[in-house]
Every structure is written in C-alpha cells, then in structure tokens.
mmCIF file of C-alpha atoms and ligand atoms in Angstrom:
data_model
loop_
_atom_site.group_PDB
_atom_site.id
_atom_site.type_symbol
_atom_site.label_atom_id
_atom_site.label_comp_id
_atom_site.label_asym_id
_atom_site.label_seq_id
_atom_site.Cartn_x
_atom_site.Cartn_y
_atom_site.Cartn_z
ATOM 1 C CA LEU A 1 37.898 17.351 -26.606
ATOM 2 C CA LYS A 2 41.011 19.099 -27.746
ATOM 3 C CA ALA A 3 40.752 23.188 -27.822
ATOM 4 C CA ALA A 4 43.982 26.224 -27.930
ATOM 5 C CA LEU A 5 44.524 26.473 -23.544
ATOM 6 C CA PHE A 6 45.911 29.868 -24.120
ATOM 7 C CA ASP A 7 48.127 29.901 -19.945
ATOM 8 C CA GLY A 8 48.782 33.754 -19.696
ATOM 9 C CA LYS A 9 52.710 32.622 -20.286
ATOM 10 C CA SER A 10 54.360 30.126 -22.896
ATOM 11 C CA GLY A 11 51.494 30.883 -25.401
ATOM 12 C CA LEU A 12 49.184 28.467 -26.929
ATOM 13 C CA GLU A 13 49.134 25.052 -26.832
ATOM 14 C CA VAL A 14 47.087 22.314 -27.938
ATOM 15 C CA GLY A 15 45.402 20.190 -24.913
ATOM 16 C CA SER A 16 42.885 18.657 -23.472
ATOM 17 C CA VAL A 17 40.042 19.152 -21.530
ATOM 18 C CA PRO A 18 36.794 18.557 -20.221
ATOM 19 C CA LYS A 19 33.163 19.204 -22.749
ATOM 20 C CA PRO A 20 31.196 21.748 -21.003
ATOM 21 C CA VAL A 21 28.422 20.917 -19.570
ATOM 22 C CA VAL A 22 25.448 22.801 -20.516
ATOM 23 C CA ASP A 23 22.196 23.929 -17.832
ATOM 24 C CA GLU A 24 19.058 24.520 -18.241
ATOM 25 C CA HIS A 25 19.648 27.836 -19.763
ATOM 26 C CA GLU A 26 22.231 26.884 -22.370
ATOM 27 C CA VAL A 27 22.898 25.220 -26.442
ATOM 28 C CA LEU A 28 26.541 23.176 -26.450
ATOM 29 C CA ILE A 29 27.195 24.666 -29.804
ATOM 30 C CA ARG A 30 30.011 22.312 -31.764
ATOM 31 C CA THR A 31 32.344 24.951 -33.396
ATOM 32 C CA LYS A 32 32.833 25.303 -36.706
ATOM 33 C CA VAL A 33 34.697 28.055 -37.766
ATOM 34 C CA ALA A 34 36.012 30.051 -35.610
ATOM 35 C CA GLY A 35 38.252 34.786 -35.837
ATOM 36 C CA ILE A 36 41.014 36.074 -34.368
ATOM 37 C CA CYS A 37 40.052 39.197 -33.624
ATOM 38 C CA GLY A 38 42.259 42.407 -32.318
ATOM 39 C CA SER A 39 41.673 41.873 -28.522
ATOM 40 C CA ASP A 40 42.608 38.853 -29.048
ATOM 41 C CA LEU A 41 45.249 39.411 -29.899
ATOM 42 C CA HIS A 42 45.750 41.898 -27.612
ATOM 43 C CA ILE A 43 45.437 39.442 -24.662
ATOM 44 C CA PHE A 44 48.107 37.463 -26.675
ATOM 45 C CA THR A 45 50.895 39.482 -26.951
ATOM 46 C CA GLY A 46 49.587 40.561 -22.665
ATOM 47 C CA GLN A 47 48.588 44.356 -23.257
ATOM 48 C CA TRP A 48 45.127 43.902 -21.874
ATOM 49 C CA ALA A 49 44.103 41.896 -19.946
ATOM 50 C CA PRO A 50 40.645 40.098 -19.662
ATOM 51 C CA SER A 51 39.576 39.896 -16.077
ATOM 52 C CA GLY A 52 40.487 37.209 -13.539
ATOM 53 C CA PRO A 53 40.881 34.683 -15.882
ATOM 54 C CA ASP A 54 42.233 31.521 -13.004
ATOM 55 C CA GLY A 55 42.917 28.157 -15.168
ATOM 56 C CA PRO A 56 44.226 28.291 -18.716
ATOM 57 C CA LEU A 57 41.487 30.708 -20.786
ATOM 58 C CA ILE A 58 40.183 29.086 -24.408
ATOM 59 C CA LEU A 59 39.684 32.642 -26.762
ATOM 60 C CA GLY A 60 37.414 33.035 -30.245
ATOM 61 C CA HIS A 61 34.769 34.858 -28.681
ATOM 62 C CA GLU A 62 33.745 35.447 -33.059
ATOM 63 C CA LEU A 63 32.773 31.922 -33.542
ATOM 64 C CA SER A 64 30.341 29.555 -35.067
ATOM 65 C CA GLY A 65 28.991 25.727 -35.035
ATOM 66 C CA VAL A 66 25.911 23.933 -35.207
ATOM 67 C CA VAL A 67 23.763 22.938 -32.193
ATOM 68 C CA GLU A 68 24.563 20.195 -30.546
ATOM 69 C CA ASP A 69 23.015 19.317 -28.025
ATOM 70 C CA VAL A 70 20.202 21.822 -25.688
ATOM 71 C CA GLY A 71 19.316 22.570 -22.522
ATOM 72 C CA GLU A 72 15.838 21.130 -20.618
ATOM 73 C CA ARG A 73 13.958 25.078 -20.970
ATOM 74 C CA VAL A 74 15.682 26.184 -24.596
ATOM 75 C CA GLU A 75 13.193 26.852 -26.837
ATOM 76 C CA GLY A 76 14.000 28.052 -31.300
ATOM 77 C CA ILE A 77 16.688 26.389 -31.300
ATOM 78 C CA GLU A 78 17.127 23.566 -32.699
ATOM 79 C CA ALA A 79 20.270 20.561 -31.694
ATOM 80 C CA GLY A 80 21.684 21.084 -36.088
ATOM 81 C CA SER A 81 21.762 24.141 -37.240
ATOM 82 C CA LEU A 82 23.905 26.620 -37.301
ATOM 83 C CA VAL A 83 24.476 29.345 -35.038
ATOM 84 C CA THR A 84 26.971 31.870 -33.973
ATOM 85 C CA ILE A 85 26.447 33.880 -30.472
ATOM 86 C CA GLU A 86 27.065 37.461 -29.281
ATOM 87 C CA PRO A 87 29.445 36.570 -26.856
ATOM 88 C CA ASN A 88 28.616 38.669 -24.211
ATOM 89 C CA ILE A 89 26.839 36.888 -21.064
ATOM 90 C CA ILE A 90 25.138 40.073 -18.522
ATOM 91 C CA CYS A 91 23.579 39.922 -15.696
ATOM 92 C CA GLY A 92 20.244 41.689 -16.016
ATOM 93 C CA GLU A 93 20.146 42.758 -12.072
ATOM 94 C CA CYS A 94 23.090 45.491 -12.251
ATOM 95 C CA PHE A 95 22.736 49.361 -12.632
ATOM 96 C CA PHE A 96 24.061 49.640 -16.016
ATOM 97 C CA CYS A 97 21.727 45.837 -17.233
ATOM 98 C CA ARG A 98 19.106 48.095 -15.911
ATOM 99 C CA THR A 99 19.580 51.579 -16.964
ATOM 100 C CA SER A 100 19.095 52.151 -21.068
ATOM 101 C CA GLU A 101 20.003 50.104 -23.785
ATOM 102 C CA ARG A 102 23.008 50.584 -22.067
ATOM 103 C CA THR A 103 23.067 46.312 -21.186
ATOM 104 C CA HIS A 104 26.997 45.486 -22.909
ATOM 105 C CA LEU A 105 28.119 48.167 -20.232
ATOM 106 C CA CYS A 106 26.385 44.933 -16.929
ATOM 107 C CA GLU A 107 29.217 44.743 -13.928
ATOM 108 C CA ASN A 108 29.022 41.338 -14.011
ATOM 109 C CA ARG A 109 29.432 40.745 -17.605
ATOM 110 C CA LYS A 110 31.247 37.277 -18.970
ATOM 111 C CA VAL A 111 32.193 37.031 -22.090
ATOM 112 C CA VAL A 112 32.117 33.973 -24.335
ATOM 113 C CA GLY A 113 35.530 33.427 -25.800
ATOM 114 C CA PHE A 114 37.809 35.176 -22.146
ATOM 115 C CA SER A 115 36.107 34.324 -19.583
ATOM 116 C CA PRO A 116 36.865 31.406 -17.026
ATOM 117 C CA GLY A 117 34.124 29.413 -17.278
ATOM 118 C CA TYR A 118 33.432 29.523 -21.152
ATOM 119 C CA GLY A 119 35.609 28.785 -23.616
ATOM 120 C CA GLY A 120 35.589 29.731 -27.545
ATOM 121 C CA GLY A 121 35.442 29.337 -30.072
ATOM 122 C CA PHE A 122 39.434 27.613 -30.199
ATOM 123 C CA ALA A 123 38.310 24.453 -29.574
ATOM 124 C CA GLU A 124 35.531 21.452 -30.568
ATOM 125 C CA TYR A 125 33.078 22.142 -28.828
ATOM 126 C CA CYS A 126 31.780 25.128 -26.459
ATOM 127 C CA LYS A 127 28.715 27.120 -24.780
ATOM 128 C CA ALA A 128 27.169 29.978 -23.951
ATOM 129 C CA PRO A 129 22.852 31.461 -23.212
ATOM 130 C CA ALA A 130 20.530 30.797 -25.317
ATOM 131 C CA ARG A 131 19.284 34.712 -25.000
ATOM 132 C CA ASN A 132 23.365 34.601 -26.706
ATOM 133 C CA VAL A 133 23.252 31.498 -29.000
ATOM 134 C CA TYR A 134 21.495 32.833 -32.891
ATOM 135 C CA PRO A 135 20.305 30.509 -35.592
ATOM 136 C CA VAL A 136 21.001 32.126 -39.484
ATOM 137 C CA PRO A 137 19.662 31.539 -42.537
ATOM 138 C CA GLU A 138 19.600 28.257 -43.619
ATOM 139 C CA GLY A 139 22.666 28.734 -46.788
ATOM 140 C CA LEU A 140 24.769 31.362 -44.815
ATOM 141 C CA ASP A 141 28.472 30.023 -45.063
ATOM 142 C CA PRO A 142 30.161 28.970 -41.428
ATOM 143 C CA GLU A 143 32.515 31.438 -41.961
ATOM 144 C CA ALA A 144 29.626 34.347 -42.359
ATOM 145 C CA ALA A 145 27.603 33.292 -39.530
ATOM 146 C CA ALA A 146 31.773 33.387 -37.344
ATOM 147 C CA LEU A 147 32.516 37.112 -39.191
ATOM 148 C CA ALA A 148 28.068 38.509 -37.032
ATOM 149 C CA GLU A 149 30.826 39.655 -34.355
ATOM 150 C CA PRO A 150 32.793 41.354 -35.438
ATOM 151 C CA VAL A 151 30.200 43.094 -37.544
ATOM 152 C CA GLY A 152 28.090 43.687 -34.977
ATOM 153 C CA CYS A 153 30.810 46.115 -33.519
ATOM 154 C CA ALA A 154 30.703 47.987 -36.680
ATOM 155 C CA ILE A 155 27.669 48.608 -36.739
ATOM 156 C CA ARG A 156 27.921 49.434 -32.908
ATOM 157 C CA GLY A 157 31.376 52.095 -34.210
ATOM 158 C CA ILE A 158 28.539 53.555 -37.197
ATOM 159 C CA ASP A 159 25.426 53.497 -34.712
ATOM 160 C CA ASN A 160 27.590 55.520 -31.687
ATOM 161 C CA SER A 161 29.094 58.310 -35.282
ATOM 162 C CA GLY A 162 25.668 59.514 -35.744
ATOM 163 C CA LEU A 163 26.635 59.033 -39.567
ATOM 164 C CA HIS A 164 24.726 61.171 -42.167
ATOM 165 C CA SER A 165 23.770 60.303 -46.550
ATOM 166 C CA GLY A 166 26.506 61.989 -47.670
ATOM 167 C CA GLU A 167 28.947 63.523 -44.656
ATOM 168 C CA ARG A 168 32.617 62.886 -45.872
ATOM 169 C CA VAL A 169 34.230 60.202 -43.429
ATOM 170 C CA VAL A 170 37.905 59.718 -42.759
ATOM 171 C CA VAL A 171 39.489 55.857 -41.654
ATOM 172 C CA ILE A 172 42.226 55.529 -40.170
ATOM 173 C CA GLY A 173 42.946 51.869 -40.534
ATOM 174 C CA ALA A 174 42.537 49.645 -43.546
ATOM 175 C CA GLY A 175 42.101 46.471 -41.872
ATOM 176 C CA PRO A 176 39.563 43.706 -41.478
ATOM 177 C CA MET A 177 37.830 46.314 -38.640
ATOM 178 C CA GLY A 178 38.653 49.831 -41.348
ATOM 179 C CA LEU A 179 37.752 47.440 -44.549
ATOM 180 C CA ILE A 180 34.513 46.651 -42.420
ATOM 181 C CA LEU A 181 33.784 50.093 -41.680
ATOM 182 C CA VAL A 182 34.268 50.896 -45.099
ATOM 183 C CA GLN A 183 31.599 48.665 -46.829
ATOM 184 C CA LEU A 184 29.356 50.281 -43.814
ATOM 185 C CA LEU A 185 30.128 53.434 -44.868
ATOM 186 C CA HIS A 186 29.907 52.773 -48.368
ATOM 187 C CA VAL A 187 26.233 51.727 -47.886
ATOM 188 C CA GLU A 188 24.923 53.620 -45.861
ATOM 189 C CA GLY A 189 25.150 56.723 -48.405
ATOM 190 C CA ALA A 190 29.025 58.557 -47.017
ATOM 191 C CA SER A 191 29.933 60.709 -50.205
ATOM 192 C CA GLU A 192 33.750 60.801 -49.892
ATOM 193 C CA ILE A 193 35.450 58.149 -47.533
ATOM 194 C CA VAL A 194 39.336 58.831 -47.138
ATOM 195 C CA VAL A 195 41.495 55.275 -45.760
ATOM 196 C CA ALA A 196 44.700 55.284 -44.143
ATOM 197 C CA ASP A 197 46.454 52.731 -44.320
ATOM 198 C CA ILE A 198 50.803 51.708 -44.055
ATOM 199 C CA LEU A 199 49.628 48.392 -46.438
ATOM 200 C CA ASP A 200 49.369 49.260 -49.738
ATOM 201 C CA HIS A 201 47.477 45.327 -49.927
ATOM 202 C CA ARG A 202 45.032 46.966 -47.911
ATOM 203 C CA LEU A 203 44.191 50.748 -49.295
ATOM 204 C CA ARG A 204 43.737 48.352 -52.783
ATOM 205 C CA LYS A 205 40.980 46.606 -50.429
ATOM 206 C CA ALA A 206 39.175 49.843 -49.145
ATOM 207 C CA GLU A 207 38.548 51.079 -52.892
ATOM 208 C CA LYS A 208 37.372 48.350 -53.656
ATOM 209 C CA PHE A 209 35.256 48.421 -51.209
ATOM 210 C CA GLY A 210 34.283 51.561 -51.465
ATOM 211 C CA ALA A 211 37.288 54.196 -50.259
ATOM 212 C CA THR A 212 37.319 57.264 -52.946
ATOM 213 C CA HIS A 213 40.418 58.086 -52.460
ATOM 214 C CA THR A 214 43.432 55.768 -50.165
ATOM 215 C CA VAL A 215 47.121 57.325 -48.318
ATOM 216 C CA ASN A 216 49.757 55.039 -47.873
ATOM 217 C CA THR A 217 50.699 57.617 -44.542
ATOM 218 C CA GLN A 218 54.700 56.452 -44.956
ATOM 219 C CA THR A 219 54.481 57.958 -48.418
ATOM 220 C CA GLN A 220 51.631 61.049 -48.166
ATOM 221 C CA LYS A 221 50.376 62.876 -45.763
ATOM 222 C CA LEU A 222 46.829 61.702 -44.905
ATOM 223 C CA GLU A 223 46.136 65.092 -43.118
ATOM 224 C CA GLU A 224 47.114 67.142 -46.354
ATOM 225 C CA VAL A 225 44.465 64.298 -48.515
ATOM 226 C CA VAL A 226 42.154 65.245 -45.920
ATOM 227 C CA ASN A 227 42.206 68.798 -46.015
ATOM 228 C CA SER A 228 42.274 68.899 -50.567
ATOM 229 C CA GLN A 229 38.707 67.101 -50.213
ATOM 230 C CA THR A 230 36.923 69.462 -47.462
ATOM 231 C CA HIS A 231 38.529 73.061 -49.303
ATOM 232 C CA GLY A 232 40.782 72.930 -45.397
ATOM 233 C CA ARG A 233 37.860 72.807 -43.175
ATOM 234 C CA GLY A 234 38.522 69.188 -42.241
ATOM 235 C CA ALA A 235 36.110 66.049 -42.074
ATOM 236 C CA ASP A 236 32.895 65.154 -41.150
ATOM 237 C CA LEU A 237 33.321 62.147 -39.367
ATOM 238 C CA VAL A 238 37.353 60.842 -38.108
ATOM 239 C CA PHE A 239 37.777 56.691 -37.392
ATOM 240 C CA ASP A 240 40.215 55.596 -35.746
ATOM 241 C CA ALA A 241 40.583 51.577 -36.257
ATOM 242 C CA VAL A 242 43.794 50.898 -35.591
ATOM 243 C CA GLY A 243 43.555 51.338 -31.598
ATOM 244 C CA ASP A 244 47.038 53.145 -30.830
ATOM 245 C CA PRO A 245 46.839 56.803 -29.442
ATOM 246 C CA HIS A 246 48.588 58.394 -31.818
ATOM 247 C CA ILE A 247 45.303 58.048 -33.712
ATOM 248 C CA VAL A 248 42.812 59.902 -32.101
ATOM 249 C CA GLU A 249 45.666 62.664 -31.981
ATOM 250 C CA GLU A 250 45.651 62.952 -35.269
ATOM 251 C CA ALA A 251 41.534 61.695 -35.964
ATOM 252 C CA ILE A 252 40.451 64.960 -33.861
ATOM 253 C CA ARG A 253 43.056 66.704 -35.477
ATOM 254 C CA LEU A 254 41.234 65.589 -38.789
ATOM 255 C CA ALA A 255 37.751 66.374 -38.555
ATOM 256 C CA ARG A 256 35.936 69.633 -38.779
ATOM 257 C CA ARG A 257 34.002 72.275 -36.383
ATOM 258 C CA GLY A 258 31.003 70.853 -35.693
ATOM 259 C CA GLY A 259 32.828 67.056 -36.489
ATOM 260 C CA ARG A 260 32.248 63.658 -34.960
ATOM 261 C CA VAL A 261 35.407 60.980 -33.383
ATOM 262 C CA ASN A 262 34.665 57.839 -33.542
ATOM 263 C CA ILE A 263 37.312 55.671 -30.940
ATOM 264 C CA PHE A 264 36.771 52.525 -32.518
ATOM 265 C CA GLY A 265 40.433 51.024 -32.294
ATOM 266 C CA LEU A 266 41.040 49.090 -28.654
ATOM 267 C CA SER A 267 44.341 50.607 -27.405
ATOM 268 C CA PRO A 268 46.395 49.120 -25.403
ATOM 269 C CA GLU A 269 45.109 49.618 -21.137
ATOM 270 C CA ASP A 270 47.731 52.986 -20.389
ATOM 271 C CA GLY A 271 48.348 53.796 -23.874
ATOM 272 C CA GLU A 272 47.549 58.304 -23.163
ATOM 273 C CA ALA A 273 47.191 61.120 -26.002
ATOM 274 C CA ARG A 274 48.186 64.264 -26.484
ATOM 275 C CA ILE A 275 44.959 66.906 -27.021
ATOM 276 C CA ARG A 276 44.372 70.258 -26.432
ATOM 277 C CA PRO A 277 40.653 70.694 -24.797
ATOM 278 C CA TYR A 278 40.544 73.736 -26.904
ATOM 279 C CA GLU A 279 40.876 72.153 -29.624
ATOM 280 C CA ILE A 280 37.730 69.961 -29.207
ATOM 281 C CA TYR A 281 35.770 72.797 -27.506
ATOM 282 C CA TRP A 282 37.148 75.900 -31.158
ATOM 283 C CA LYS A 283 36.239 73.279 -32.509
ATOM 284 C CA GLU A 284 33.034 71.788 -30.964
ATOM 285 C CA LEU A 285 33.816 68.062 -31.428
ATOM 286 C CA GLN A 286 31.655 64.988 -30.082
ATOM 287 C CA ILE A 287 33.846 62.121 -30.021
ATOM 288 C CA THR A 288 32.301 58.594 -29.287
ATOM 289 C CA SER A 289 33.704 54.781 -29.480
ATOM 290 C CA ALA A 290 32.164 51.726 -30.037
ATOM 291 C CA PHE A 291 31.961 48.929 -26.972
ATOM 292 C CA THR A 292 30.932 46.000 -28.249
ATOM 293 C CA CYS A 293 28.133 44.542 -29.907
ATOM 294 C CA PRO A 294 24.702 45.308 -28.399
ATOM 295 C CA PHE A 295 21.442 44.477 -30.531
ATOM 296 C CA THR A 296 23.303 44.728 -33.393
ATOM 297 C CA ILE A 297 24.401 42.181 -33.824
ATOM 298 C CA GLN A 298 21.037 40.349 -35.937
ATOM 299 C CA ARG A 299 22.015 43.215 -38.502
ATOM 300 C CA ALA A 300 25.212 41.657 -38.558
ATOM 301 C CA ILE A 301 24.172 37.874 -39.528
ATOM 302 C CA ASP A 302 20.833 40.104 -41.926
ATOM 303 C CA LEU A 303 22.723 41.949 -43.464
ATOM 304 C CA LEU A 304 26.043 39.478 -44.233
ATOM 305 C CA ALA A 305 22.663 36.784 -45.955
ATOM 306 C CA SER A 306 21.813 39.367 -48.096
ATOM 307 C CA GLY A 307 24.849 39.951 -49.558
ATOM 308 C CA VAL A 308 25.558 43.178 -49.560
ATOM 309 C CA LEU A 309 28.624 42.735 -47.750
ATOM 310 C CA ASN A 310 31.885 41.657 -48.878
ATOM 311 C CA TRP A 311 33.066 39.344 -46.885
ATOM 312 C CA LYS A 312 34.432 36.370 -47.925
ATOM 313 C CA GLU A 313 38.038 39.008 -49.478
ATOM 314 C CA LEU A 314 38.181 40.341 -45.775
ATOM 315 C CA ILE A 315 40.212 36.521 -45.047
ATOM 316 C CA SER A 316 43.331 35.942 -45.962
ATOM 317 C CA HIS A 317 44.103 32.921 -44.607
ATOM 318 C CA ARG A 318 43.039 29.358 -42.796
ATOM 319 C CA PHE A 319 44.164 27.112 -40.473
ATOM 320 C CA ARG A 320 43.406 24.355 -39.184
ATOM 321 C CA LEU A 321 42.830 24.163 -34.945
ATOM 322 C CA ASP A 322 46.205 22.085 -34.905
ATOM 323 C CA GLU A 323 48.064 25.391 -36.484
ATOM 324 C CA ILE A 324 46.955 27.238 -33.841
ATOM 325 C CA ALA A 325 50.094 28.809 -33.227
ATOM 326 C CA GLU A 326 50.895 30.144 -37.229
ATOM 327 C CA ALA A 327 47.459 31.668 -37.134
ATOM 328 C CA PHE A 328 48.280 34.001 -33.938
ATOM 329 C CA ARG A 329 52.017 34.426 -35.072
ATOM 330 C CA THR A 330 49.967 35.280 -38.772
ATOM 331 C CA ALA A 331 47.330 37.250 -37.559
ATOM 332 C CA MET A 332 50.291 39.196 -35.847
ATOM 333 C CA LYS A 333 52.923 39.482 -38.446
ATOM 334 C CA ASP A 334 52.392 38.386 -41.548
ATOM 335 C CA PRO A 335 52.065 41.253 -43.994
ATOM 336 C CA SER A 336 49.810 40.112 -45.556
ATOM 337 C CA ARG A 337 47.203 39.736 -42.677
ATOM 338 C CA LEU A 338 43.632 40.914 -43.049
ATOM 339 C CA LYS A 339 40.940 37.641 -41.073
ATOM 340 C CA VAL A 340 42.457 34.771 -39.173
ATOM 341 C CA LEU A 341 40.306 32.496 -38.748
ATOM 342 C CA VAL A 342 40.373 28.534 -37.175
ATOM 343 C CA ARG A 343 38.025 26.659 -39.109
ATOM 344 C CA GLN A 344 37.588 22.665 -37.900
HETATM 345 ZN ZN1 ZN B 401 36.342 41.028 -32.611
HETATM 346 ZN ZN1 ZN B 402 24.385 43.047 -15.251
#
C-alpha cells in the first residue's frame, strides 16, 4: 500500500509498505482524510523526536477513514462505517494507567502516527486498537471527523484551564488550534476574547469565530490592549497557543492576580523561558497545560456533529497523498495556511 514515509533525514517520500495486519482487538482503517498537526511539523523539522523510531515513520495522527476489517474479538465497530481515532494507545498496567484519570501519561504510551508499528493517516491504510476507534454519526463529513483529535486537545485545554463563564480571556496565536480554542471559548461564554497573531487573515477568522478584540503584534502592543480592556488588572485566563517560551513569559505578564495561564502550545523540547517566581507567587497564578486528548474525543465528535463549530473555515488547503511533500511545505511556510489536509 502507498504511504508517506519519513526517515528523519531526507524528508517525506511516498513509498510502498505492507498492509497492516490486525490482531484480534484491532481495527483496519482505509484512510480518507488526515490532517497535518503542529507536532508533525516539529518532528519533520527535527525539533522534537517521538520515542524510538527504528524504521521510517508514517505520520498522521489526526485522521478519519472507513473500517475495512476488524479483529475477531472486536465488537460494536462494523466494516464500512466512518470512524476517527484517539491516537494515544495506553498499556493499562503502569503506574499512571492505574492512577486517577491520567492514563494519557502512560509510561508505555504508543501513538498512531508516531510509533513504529502504528503508522498514521498519511497512508492508504492504518490500524488502531478497537478501544481507540470511534464511529462517527451518520452524515458527519470525513474532514470534520479528522478534526476530532485537534478539537479533543482543545477541549482538554479548556477543561484544564478552569474557564468560568463571563471571564476575560486572551489567546496568543490564531493558528488552527488557537482558532478552535477561540470557538470553544465563545460557545462556553467567555465575555471577552482577545486574540493576538502576526497574520491579519488569521485575526479576521478569529473575529468571525467570536474574538472580541484582535491584535496584530507586529503593529500593536498586546499588553496595552489587555490593560485597557481590564482596567490595568490583566486577563482572567491566558492561553499560549503558539508553543514558544517567549509567549509563556508574556502570558504570565498578561494574567491578572488570581488569574490562570494555560501552556497549550508545544514549545521546542529544550526551549527555556525567563520567569520571575515572585510574579507567580504575588499573583497567586495557576499555570496549567494540556497534554493530548484523554477522554475528550467523543465530546469533540459530538461538538463537530452538532454544528456548533465552524470546522470548514479552519481548513485552508487540501492535497492528495502523492503531494505530501508539498502539503508539508504549505503547512510550514505558506502565509495563508491554516489546517492542511491530505485526502484520499
Ligand atoms: Zn494533533
Ligand atoms: Zn500505562
């Protein structure tokens, strides 16, 4: 079968690999749509390495497809149905899997689209354990279904941020994830949503999705806007939706006393921020984050199916699998990019 192979050095090449073989608990999926995630780009540019790849990797953890075959002991998932996946495969036996709800911190975690043996959606076929496979409601567009994972991550971010209705929120970064956060904040009742980015077309989208103020940080100071909106007190809640140590520094400055910061973006693994512990102490700041999408995929599917989210306008480009190199180039460099999808 055709797959986009990434060997860590020479980039992405479309080649041929054997069709995945499913065990009795797994599901074989014929991929329809797979999205390029920021984390794919981090891997592509060598900023971040998933654990122990020893062969070429097949990326693409945000996907939808049609069930082709199911293992003998799989129940409730039928061949022919449209599904999406929760890419994080947990062991169920380690300390974290047996402790509280934090199974996603599993010490033996494997990820569809990052781990050897579990190639992702940039291939004609992929497989996942049945417990990671989610059938979607009839009529849901395969593109929307492929967005369940990023939406699930954003839901985790909002959950962990402790958002209360009526709060004044700042989102730094209006890429696809920032724009999903803005939509969720809007429907969950933030009273003000200030969105910052360096690209005007993204800020226009943010306004469409519920941003009350937008700031192009090339020409305007975010701190001044936030201060004028909050009588100089700062925001209740600030999201770093960029993934950059400097943004984390700024987020801490922008939060009010008693406020909260959510480090949502994926900073480079060795990135360091300068923070003043005194500021965190004096403000009694709460700093949270959001790692992957534990227990949020079903809610993401339901939100996407409800029509509340404008997922269509998150998508800027669509490519075929043969055009994967161009798709990655676009996702990294094209100023007009938002979510870039690979369709089959
Ligand atoms: Zn992702
Ligand atoms: Zn585990």
